Amino acid sequence: IRDRYQRRVRDFIFIFYLITTQHLKKIKLKNKKKMANELNKAIKIWFVLTILIQIWDASYVLLRPDSMEGGKFYPLYKPYSTYIASDKRYSDLDDGFVKAQSWLNLVEVLLCAFALLTKNRTSLTLAFFASFMMFYKTIIYFSTEVCSGYKYTKDNSVVDFWLIFILPSSFWILIPFLIILSTWPKLTKSQQKSNQRGVTNKKLSNKQKTK
């Protein structure tokens, strides 16, 4: 009787172990899939910073001249006094490009916000497009300055040109580019799996119809 009881206890422990390990494997696999389709913490932090900075930057441009020195909103934008001394485009009220860029900044803010609020593949898609916009827009901003013969920055010293004009905006080229490299493989892998499921379901549907 004792041996039979011990065997039953061992069998129960073994079955419990199998059930527990299988359940843990399923949870681990589920979490792995979930993490693969979610933004990592570094991207989330970058998007939060981007939202704050882009709103500040866009509102400065769109509220000019009230946001400039002597304006009623100037205390909120005091650091721009240093920046516009190096990038005079920001002080040119007739320049249409910087206004268009500011509206695009607000579009990027919305994309970043939705990327943070949504989950699964949608967040990756939004993160990819937001980063692509940041990257491409900043490249165009630098390109227009080069093509215009450095119209707004030619009076800068070499140090000011690189430290005030180039360096800050370069973050909106480098980091978005890294996010693009990070999200694109995940998006393509997810799309491939979706296509494979679609093909499998279609084959099953065709087999059922032939029956």
mmCIF file of C-alpha atoms in Angstrom:
data_model
loop_
_atom_site.group_PDB
_atom_site.id
_atom_site.type_symbol
_atom_site.label_atom_id
_atom_site.label_comp_id
_atom_site.label_asym_id
_atom_site.label_seq_id
_atom_site.Cartn_x
_atom_site.Cartn_y
_atom_site.Cartn_z
ATOM 1 C CA ILE A 1 0.000 0.000 0.000
ATOM 2 C CA ARG A 2 2.820 2.348 0.909
ATOM 3 C CA ASP A 3 4.578 1.690 -2.433
ATOM 4 C CA ARG A 4 1.356 2.280 -4.303
ATOM 5 C CA TYR A 5 0.820 5.535 -2.411
ATOM 6 C CA GLN A 6 4.388 6.681 -3.166
ATOM 7 C CA ARG A 7 3.937 5.881 -6.870
ATOM 8 C CA ARG A 8 0.752 7.913 -6.954
ATOM 9 C CA VAL A 9 2.491 10.829 -5.252
ATOM 10 C CA ARG A 10 5.369 10.613 -7.745
ATOM 11 C CA ASP A 11 2.913 10.417 -10.632
ATOM 12 C CA PHE A 12 1.015 13.417 -9.310
ATOM 13 C CA ILE A 13 4.231 15.436 -8.911
ATOM 14 C CA PHE A 14 5.361 14.447 -12.406
ATOM 15 C CA ILE A 15 2.020 15.420 -13.969
ATOM 16 C CA PHE A 16 1.992 18.688 -12.036
ATOM 17 C CA TYR A 17 5.528 19.383 -13.263
ATOM 18 C CA LEU A 18 4.564 18.725 -16.888
ATOM 19 C CA ILE A 19 1.480 20.937 -16.696
ATOM 20 C CA THR A 20 3.384 23.754 -14.967
ATOM 21 C CA THR A 21 6.320 23.723 -17.400
ATOM 22 C CA GLN A 22 4.003 23.647 -20.432
ATOM 23 C CA HIS A 23 2.019 26.533 -19.018
ATOM 24 C CA LEU A 24 5.174 28.538 -18.323
ATOM 25 C CA LYS A 25 6.422 27.855 -21.853
ATOM 26 C CA LYS A 26 3.149 29.168 -23.283
ATOM 27 C CA ILE A 27 3.368 32.313 -21.124
ATOM 28 C CA LYS A 28 7.010 32.839 -22.116
ATOM 29 C CA LEU A 29 6.174 32.400 -25.823
ATOM 30 C CA LYS A 30 3.202 34.742 -25.524
ATOM 31 C CA ASN A 31 5.307 37.402 -23.787
ATOM 32 C CA LYS A 32 8.057 36.982 -26.378
ATOM 33 C CA LYS A 33 5.585 37.585 -29.218
ATOM 34 C CA LYS A 34 4.117 40.535 -27.369
ATOM 35 C CA MET A 35 7.536 42.101 -26.766
ATOM 36 C CA ALA A 36 8.499 41.590 -30.413
ATOM 37 C CA ASN A 37 5.598 43.811 -31.459
ATOM 38 C CA GLU A 38 6.036 46.491 -28.804
ATOM 39 C CA LEU A 39 8.322 49.490 -28.584
ATOM 40 C CA ASN A 40 11.285 49.158 -26.265
ATOM 41 C CA LYS A 41 11.858 51.594 -23.427
ATOM 42 C CA ALA A 42 14.556 53.582 -25.231
ATOM 43 C CA ILE A 43 12.209 54.350 -28.134
ATOM 44 C CA LYS A 44 9.402 55.273 -25.743
ATOM 45 C CA ILE A 45 11.670 57.694 -23.859
ATOM 46 C CA TRP A 46 12.837 59.227 -27.149
ATOM 47 C CA PHE A 47 9.245 59.709 -28.311
ATOM 48 C CA VAL A 48 8.266 61.414 -25.053
ATOM 49 C CA LEU A 49 11.219 63.808 -25.383
ATOM 50 C CA THR A 50 10.396 64.340 -29.056
ATOM 51 C CA ILE A 51 6.774 65.227 -28.268
ATOM 52 C CA LEU A 52 7.843 67.852 -25.720
ATOM 53 C CA ILE A 53 10.609 69.370 -27.862
ATOM 54 C CA GLN A 54 8.627 69.325 -31.112
ATOM 55 C CA ILE A 55 5.647 71.072 -29.503
ATOM 56 C CA TRP A 56 7.983 73.693 -28.046
ATOM 57 C CA ASP A 57 9.784 74.187 -31.354
ATOM 58 C CA ALA A 58 6.643 74.297 -33.508
ATOM 59 C CA SER A 59 4.822 76.671 -31.164
ATOM 60 C CA TYR A 60 7.816 79.030 -31.171
ATOM 61 C CA VAL A 61 7.717 79.323 -34.960
ATOM 62 C CA LEU A 62 3.945 79.483 -35.307
ATOM 63 C CA LEU A 63 3.545 82.062 -32.515
ATOM 64 C CA ARG A 64 6.142 84.483 -33.876
ATOM 65 C CA PRO A 65 6.577 87.407 -33.346
ATOM 66 C CA ASP A 66 4.878 86.980 -29.949
ATOM 67 C CA SER A 67 7.353 84.226 -29.066
ATOM 68 C CA MET A 68 10.367 86.379 -29.987
ATOM 69 C CA GLU A 69 12.176 88.910 -27.828
ATOM 70 C CA GLY A 70 9.745 91.611 -26.732
ATOM 71 C CA GLY A 71 6.712 89.388 -27.357
ATOM 72 C CA LYS A 72 4.236 88.318 -24.703
ATOM 73 C CA PHE A 73 5.322 84.644 -24.869
ATOM 74 C CA TYR A 74 9.058 85.367 -24.956
ATOM 75 C CA PRO A 75 9.799 84.065 -21.399
ATOM 76 C CA LEU A 76 8.772 80.575 -22.553
ATOM 77 C CA TYR A 77 11.154 80.669 -25.507
ATOM 78 C CA LYS A 78 14.146 82.590 -24.168
ATOM 79 C CA PRO A 79 16.727 79.934 -25.225
ATOM 80 C CA TYR A 80 15.758 80.555 -28.858
ATOM 81 C CA SER A 81 17.498 83.917 -28.698
ATOM 82 C CA THR A 82 20.786 82.025 -28.848
ATOM 83 C CA TYR A 83 19.650 79.623 -31.549
ATOM 84 C CA ILE A 84 18.230 82.200 -33.972
ATOM 85 C CA ALA A 85 21.534 84.063 -33.834
ATOM 86 C CA SER A 86 23.030 81.010 -35.580
ATOM 87 C CA ASP A 87 20.024 79.889 -37.633
ATOM 88 C CA LYS A 88 18.453 83.098 -38.917
ATOM 89 C CA ARG A 89 15.722 81.173 -40.738
ATOM 90 C CA TYR A 90 13.902 81.019 -37.387
ATOM 91 C CA SER A 91 13.861 84.816 -37.224
ATOM 92 C CA ASP A 92 12.674 85.250 -40.835
ATOM 93 C CA LEU A 93 8.916 85.727 -40.569
ATOM 94 C CA ASP A 94 8.507 85.453 -44.358
ATOM 95 C CA ASP A 95 10.196 82.073 -44.717
ATOM 96 C CA GLY A 96 7.530 79.528 -45.604
ATOM 97 C CA PHE A 97 9.667 76.429 -45.221
ATOM 98 C CA VAL A 98 10.183 76.771 -41.491
ATOM 99 C CA LYS A 99 6.421 77.229 -41.035
ATOM 100 C CA ALA A 100 5.704 74.100 -43.071
ATOM 101 C CA GLN A 101 8.311 72.231 -41.048
ATOM 102 C CA SER A 102 6.588 73.290 -37.837
ATOM 103 C CA TRP A 103 3.238 71.927 -38.990
ATOM 104 C CA LEU A 104 4.983 68.674 -39.879
ATOM 105 C CA ASN A 105 6.471 68.675 -36.378
ATOM 106 C CA LEU A 106 2.936 68.600 -34.999
ATOM 107 C CA VAL A 107 2.047 65.701 -37.296
ATOM 108 C CA GLU A 108 5.078 63.854 -35.920
ATOM 109 C CA VAL A 109 3.882 64.624 -32.388
ATOM 110 C CA LEU A 110 0.562 62.921 -33.150
ATOM 111 C CA LEU A 111 2.277 59.881 -34.663
ATOM 112 C CA CYS A 112 4.592 59.566 -31.658
ATOM 113 C CA ALA A 113 1.684 59.925 -29.228
ATOM 114 C CA PHE A 114 -0.386 57.255 -30.987
ATOM 115 C CA ALA A 115 2.672 54.990 -31.167
ATOM 116 C CA LEU A 116 3.010 55.250 -27.386
ATOM 117 C CA LEU A 117 -0.695 54.672 -26.761
ATOM 118 C CA THR A 118 -1.258 51.763 -29.127
ATOM 119 C CA LYS A 119 0.113 48.236 -28.926
ATOM 120 C CA ASN A 120 1.174 45.354 -31.137
ATOM 121 C CA ARG A 121 2.106 45.901 -34.777
ATOM 122 C CA THR A 122 0.331 49.258 -34.992
ATOM 123 C CA SER A 123 2.780 50.878 -32.577
ATOM 124 C CA LEU A 124 5.731 49.631 -34.650
ATOM 125 C CA THR A 125 4.164 50.952 -37.854
ATOM 126 C CA LEU A 126 3.521 54.382 -36.345
ATOM 127 C CA ALA A 127 7.028 54.474 -34.860
ATOM 128 C CA PHE A 128 8.515 53.637 -38.248
ATOM 129 C CA PHE A 129 6.610 56.373 -40.105
ATOM 130 C CA ALA A 130 7.200 58.985 -37.386
ATOM 131 C CA SER A 131 10.929 58.262 -37.420
ATOM 132 C CA PHE A 132 11.064 58.286 -41.203
ATOM 133 C CA MET A 133 9.395 61.724 -41.218
ATOM 134 C CA MET A 134 11.862 63.080 -38.651
ATOM 135 C CA PHE A 135 14.838 61.684 -40.550
ATOM 136 C CA TYR A 136 13.732 62.851 -43.997
ATOM 137 C CA LYS A 137 12.527 66.283 -42.850
ATOM 138 C CA THR A 138 15.799 67.068 -41.066
ATOM 139 C CA ILE A 139 17.809 65.973 -44.110
ATOM 140 C CA ILE A 140 15.714 68.344 -46.247
ATOM 141 C CA TYR A 141 16.193 71.164 -43.710
ATOM 142 C CA PHE A 142 19.978 70.842 -43.929
ATOM 143 C CA SER A 143 19.838 70.373 -47.708
ATOM 144 C CA THR A 144 17.887 73.589 -48.305
ATOM 145 C CA GLU A 145 20.477 75.512 -46.323
ATOM 146 C CA VAL A 146 23.324 74.012 -48.351
ATOM 147 C CA CYS A 147 21.522 74.590 -51.682
ATOM 148 C CA SER A 148 20.798 78.222 -50.775
ATOM 149 C CA GLY A 149 24.500 78.894 -50.275
ATOM 150 C CA TYR A 150 24.174 78.878 -46.465
ATOM 151 C CA LYS A 151 21.839 81.857 -46.638
ATOM 152 C CA TYR A 152 20.855 81.744 -42.970
ATOM 153 C CA THR A 153 24.051 80.397 -41.375
ATOM 154 C CA LYS A 154 26.961 81.875 -43.367
ATOM 155 C CA ASP A 155 27.748 84.500 -40.699
ATOM 156 C CA ASN A 156 28.464 81.849 -38.065
ATOM 157 C CA SER A 157 31.893 80.938 -36.809
ATOM 158 C CA VAL A 158 32.890 77.320 -37.454
ATOM 159 C CA VAL A 159 32.296 76.442 -33.793
ATOM 160 C CA ASP A 160 28.819 78.006 -33.687
ATOM 161 C CA PHE A 161 27.874 76.429 -36.993
ATOM 162 C CA TRP A 162 28.645 72.928 -35.759
ATOM 163 C CA LEU A 163 27.689 73.226 -32.089
ATOM 164 C CA ILE A 164 24.504 75.291 -32.417
ATOM 165 C CA PHE A 165 23.180 74.605 -35.911
ATOM 166 C CA ILE A 166 24.379 71.105 -36.860
ATOM 167 C CA LEU A 167 24.754 69.171 -33.604
ATOM 168 C CA PRO A 168 21.277 69.624 -32.014
ATOM 169 C CA SER A 169 19.385 68.787 -35.204
ATOM 170 C CA SER A 170 21.662 65.832 -35.937
ATOM 171 C CA PHE A 171 19.940 63.883 -33.183
ATOM 172 C CA TRP A 172 16.794 63.962 -35.357
ATOM 173 C CA ILE A 173 18.758 62.222 -38.094
ATOM 174 C CA LEU A 174 20.756 59.663 -36.114
ATOM 175 C CA ILE A 175 18.154 58.423 -33.596
ATOM 176 C CA PRO A 176 15.235 58.175 -36.072
ATOM 177 C CA PHE A 177 17.555 56.295 -38.433
ATOM 178 C CA LEU A 178 18.357 53.793 -35.668
ATOM 179 C CA ILE A 179 14.638 53.391 -34.916
ATOM 180 C CA ILE A 180 13.972 52.745 -38.615
ATOM 181 C CA LEU A 181 16.652 50.033 -38.585
ATOM 182 C CA SER A 182 15.121 48.568 -35.427
ATOM 183 C CA THR A 183 11.450 48.526 -36.464
ATOM 184 C CA TRP A 184 11.711 47.602 -40.150
ATOM 185 C CA PRO A 185 12.854 43.952 -39.640
ATOM 186 C CA LYS A 186 10.067 43.429 -37.080
ATOM 187 C CA LEU A 187 7.467 44.837 -39.466
ATOM 188 C CA THR A 188 8.615 42.700 -42.390
ATOM 189 C CA LYS A 189 8.746 39.564 -40.208
ATOM 190 C CA SER A 190 5.244 40.249 -38.922
ATOM 191 C CA GLN A 191 3.999 40.801 -42.475
ATOM 192 C CA GLN A 192 5.576 37.550 -43.657
ATOM 193 C CA LYS A 193 3.833 35.625 -40.863
ATOM 194 C CA SER A 194 0.554 37.312 -41.751
ATOM 195 C CA ASN A 195 0.999 36.351 -45.410
ATOM 196 C CA GLN A 196 1.798 32.750 -44.463
ATOM 197 C CA ARG A 197 -1.346 32.533 -42.324
ATOM 198 C CA GLY A 198 -3.342 33.965 -45.209
ATOM 199 C CA VAL A 199 -1.973 31.358 -47.624
ATOM 200 C CA THR A 200 -2.642 28.522 -45.134
ATOM 201 C CA ASN A 201 -6.217 29.683 -44.512
ATOM 202 C CA LYS A 202 -6.816 29.965 -48.256
ATOM 203 C CA LYS A 203 -5.585 26.395 -48.825
ATOM 204 C CA LEU A 204 -7.819 25.090 -46.049
ATOM 205 C CA SER A 205 -10.776 26.990 -47.465
ATOM 206 C CA ASN A 206 -10.158 25.546 -50.934
ATOM 207 C CA LYS A 207 -9.921 21.988 -49.535
ATOM 208 C CA GLN A 208 -13.244 22.432 -47.730
ATOM 209 C CA LYS A 209 -14.867 23.677 -50.923
ATOM 210 C CA THR A 210 -13.608 20.676 -52.942
ATOM 211 C CA LYS A 211 -15.043 18.317 -50.340
#
